[in-house]
Short mmCIF file of C-alpha atoms in Angstrom, two decimals:
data_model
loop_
_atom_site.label_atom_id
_atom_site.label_comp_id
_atom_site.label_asym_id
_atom_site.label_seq_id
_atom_site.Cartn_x
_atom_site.Cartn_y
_atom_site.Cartn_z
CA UNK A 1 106.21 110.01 238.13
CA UNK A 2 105.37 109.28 241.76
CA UNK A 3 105.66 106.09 242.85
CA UNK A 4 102.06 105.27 244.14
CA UNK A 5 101.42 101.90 246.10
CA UNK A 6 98.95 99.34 244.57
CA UNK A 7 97.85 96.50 245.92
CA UNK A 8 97.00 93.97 243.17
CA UNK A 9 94.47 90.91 244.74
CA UNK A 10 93.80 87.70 242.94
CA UNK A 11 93.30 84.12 244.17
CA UNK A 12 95.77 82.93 241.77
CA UNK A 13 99.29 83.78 242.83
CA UNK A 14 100.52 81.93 239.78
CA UNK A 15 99.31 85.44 236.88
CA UNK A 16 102.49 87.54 236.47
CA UNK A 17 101.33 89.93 234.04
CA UNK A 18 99.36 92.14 235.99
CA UNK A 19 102.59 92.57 239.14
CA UNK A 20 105.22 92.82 236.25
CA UNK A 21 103.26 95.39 234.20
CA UNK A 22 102.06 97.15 236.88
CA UNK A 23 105.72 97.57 238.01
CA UNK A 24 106.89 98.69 234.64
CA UNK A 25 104.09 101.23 234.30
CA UNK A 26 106.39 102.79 237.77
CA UNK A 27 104.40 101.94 240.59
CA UNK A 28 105.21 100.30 243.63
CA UNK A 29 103.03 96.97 244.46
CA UNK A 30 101.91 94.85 247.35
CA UNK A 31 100.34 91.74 247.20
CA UNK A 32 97.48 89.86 248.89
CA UNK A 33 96.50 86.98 247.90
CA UNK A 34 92.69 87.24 248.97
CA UNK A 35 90.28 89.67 250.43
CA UNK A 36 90.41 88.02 253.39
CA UNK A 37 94.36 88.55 253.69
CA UNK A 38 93.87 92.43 252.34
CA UNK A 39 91.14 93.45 254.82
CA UNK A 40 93.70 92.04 258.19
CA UNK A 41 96.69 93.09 256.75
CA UNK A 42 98.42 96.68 257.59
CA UNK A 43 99.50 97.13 254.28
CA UNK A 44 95.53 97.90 253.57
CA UNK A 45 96.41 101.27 255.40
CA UNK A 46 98.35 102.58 252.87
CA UNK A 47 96.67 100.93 249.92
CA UNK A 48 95.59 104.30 247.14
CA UNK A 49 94.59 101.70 244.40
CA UNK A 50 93.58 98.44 243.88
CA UNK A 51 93.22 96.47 240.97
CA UNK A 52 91.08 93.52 241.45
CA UNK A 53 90.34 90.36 239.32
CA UNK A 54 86.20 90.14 239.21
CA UNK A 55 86.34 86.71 239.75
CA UNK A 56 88.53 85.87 242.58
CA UNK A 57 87.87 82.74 244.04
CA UNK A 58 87.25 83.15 247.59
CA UNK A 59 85.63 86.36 248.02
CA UNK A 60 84.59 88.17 244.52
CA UNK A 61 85.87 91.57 243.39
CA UNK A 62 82.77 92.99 243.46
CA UNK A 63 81.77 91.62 247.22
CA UNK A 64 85.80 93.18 248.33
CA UNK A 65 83.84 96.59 246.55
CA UNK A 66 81.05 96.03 248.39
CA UNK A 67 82.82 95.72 252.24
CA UNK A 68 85.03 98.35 251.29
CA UNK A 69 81.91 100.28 250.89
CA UNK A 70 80.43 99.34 253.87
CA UNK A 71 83.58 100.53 255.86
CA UNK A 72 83.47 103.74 253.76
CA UNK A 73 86.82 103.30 252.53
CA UNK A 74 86.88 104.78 249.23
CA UNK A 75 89.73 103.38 247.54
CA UNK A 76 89.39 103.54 243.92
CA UNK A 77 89.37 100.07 241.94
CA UNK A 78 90.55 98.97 238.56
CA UNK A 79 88.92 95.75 238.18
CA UNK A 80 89.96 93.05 235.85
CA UNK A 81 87.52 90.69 233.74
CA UNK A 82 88.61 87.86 231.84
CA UNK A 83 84.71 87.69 229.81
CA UNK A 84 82.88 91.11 228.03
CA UNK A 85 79.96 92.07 230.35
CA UNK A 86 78.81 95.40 229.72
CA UNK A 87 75.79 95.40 232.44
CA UNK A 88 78.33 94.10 234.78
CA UNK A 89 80.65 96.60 233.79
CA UNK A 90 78.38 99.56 234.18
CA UNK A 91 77.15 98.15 237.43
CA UNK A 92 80.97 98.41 238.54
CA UNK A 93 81.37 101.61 237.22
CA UNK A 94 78.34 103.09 239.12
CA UNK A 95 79.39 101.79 242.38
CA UNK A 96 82.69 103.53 242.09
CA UNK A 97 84.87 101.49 240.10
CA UNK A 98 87.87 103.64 237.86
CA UNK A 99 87.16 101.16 234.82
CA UNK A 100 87.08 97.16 234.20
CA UNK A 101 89.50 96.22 231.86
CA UNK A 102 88.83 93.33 229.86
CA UNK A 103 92.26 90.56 229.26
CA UNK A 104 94.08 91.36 227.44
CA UNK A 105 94.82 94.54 227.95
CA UNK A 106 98.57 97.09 228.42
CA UNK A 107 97.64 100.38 227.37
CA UNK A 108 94.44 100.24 228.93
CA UNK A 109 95.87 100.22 232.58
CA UNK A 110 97.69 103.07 232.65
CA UNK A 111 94.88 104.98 231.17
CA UNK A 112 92.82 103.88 234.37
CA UNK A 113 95.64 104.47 236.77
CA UNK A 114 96.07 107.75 235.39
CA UNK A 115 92.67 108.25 236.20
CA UNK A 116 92.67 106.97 239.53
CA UNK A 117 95.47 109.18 240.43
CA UNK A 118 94.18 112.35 239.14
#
């Protein structure tokens, strides 16, 4: 496998799972630690995937979609959601979103990476 680079964003520098598993699955990873750092930062540049927590603290997954839609970047997004919310979910999904994955999940990401990486 290719090694593709991911940037993983989440307010909460302190969740391992996602940067270890996301490493073990064989892809390279960068790290912001907000939207705000991710949308000034050169490694945005080179960014092919994100995978986003919906409920980021400063600025929300969805509102990161949003201004990366408004830039017309199309970089595809595996978001992340901690509660079950299918409308949410489909709402997501129709504005371009790869999947949402609900916590827990393992197999489920590379399934969606896959997919983002046709």
């Amino acid at each position: 496998m290719t090694t593709t680079p991911i940037i993983s964003l989440d307010d909460e520098p302190a969740r391992e799972p996602l940067p270890c598993l996301v490493r073990f699955l064989g892809f390279d990873l960068r790290m912001c630690f907000s939207a705000r750092e991710f949308l000034s930062c050169a490694s945005g540049e080179e960014t092919q995937c994100l995978a986003l927590d919906v409920a980021m603290l400063s600025t929300t997954g969805p509102e990161l979609q949003a201004k990366l839609a408004w830039l017309r970047e199309t970089i595809p997004i595996v978001f992340i959601m901690a509660e079950d919310d299918h409308d949410r979910k489909q709402v997501l999904i129709r504005r371009g979103a790869v999947d949402c994955l609900l916590k827990p999940f393992d197999d489920e990401l590379r399934d969606a990476l896959d997919r983002a990486f046709p």
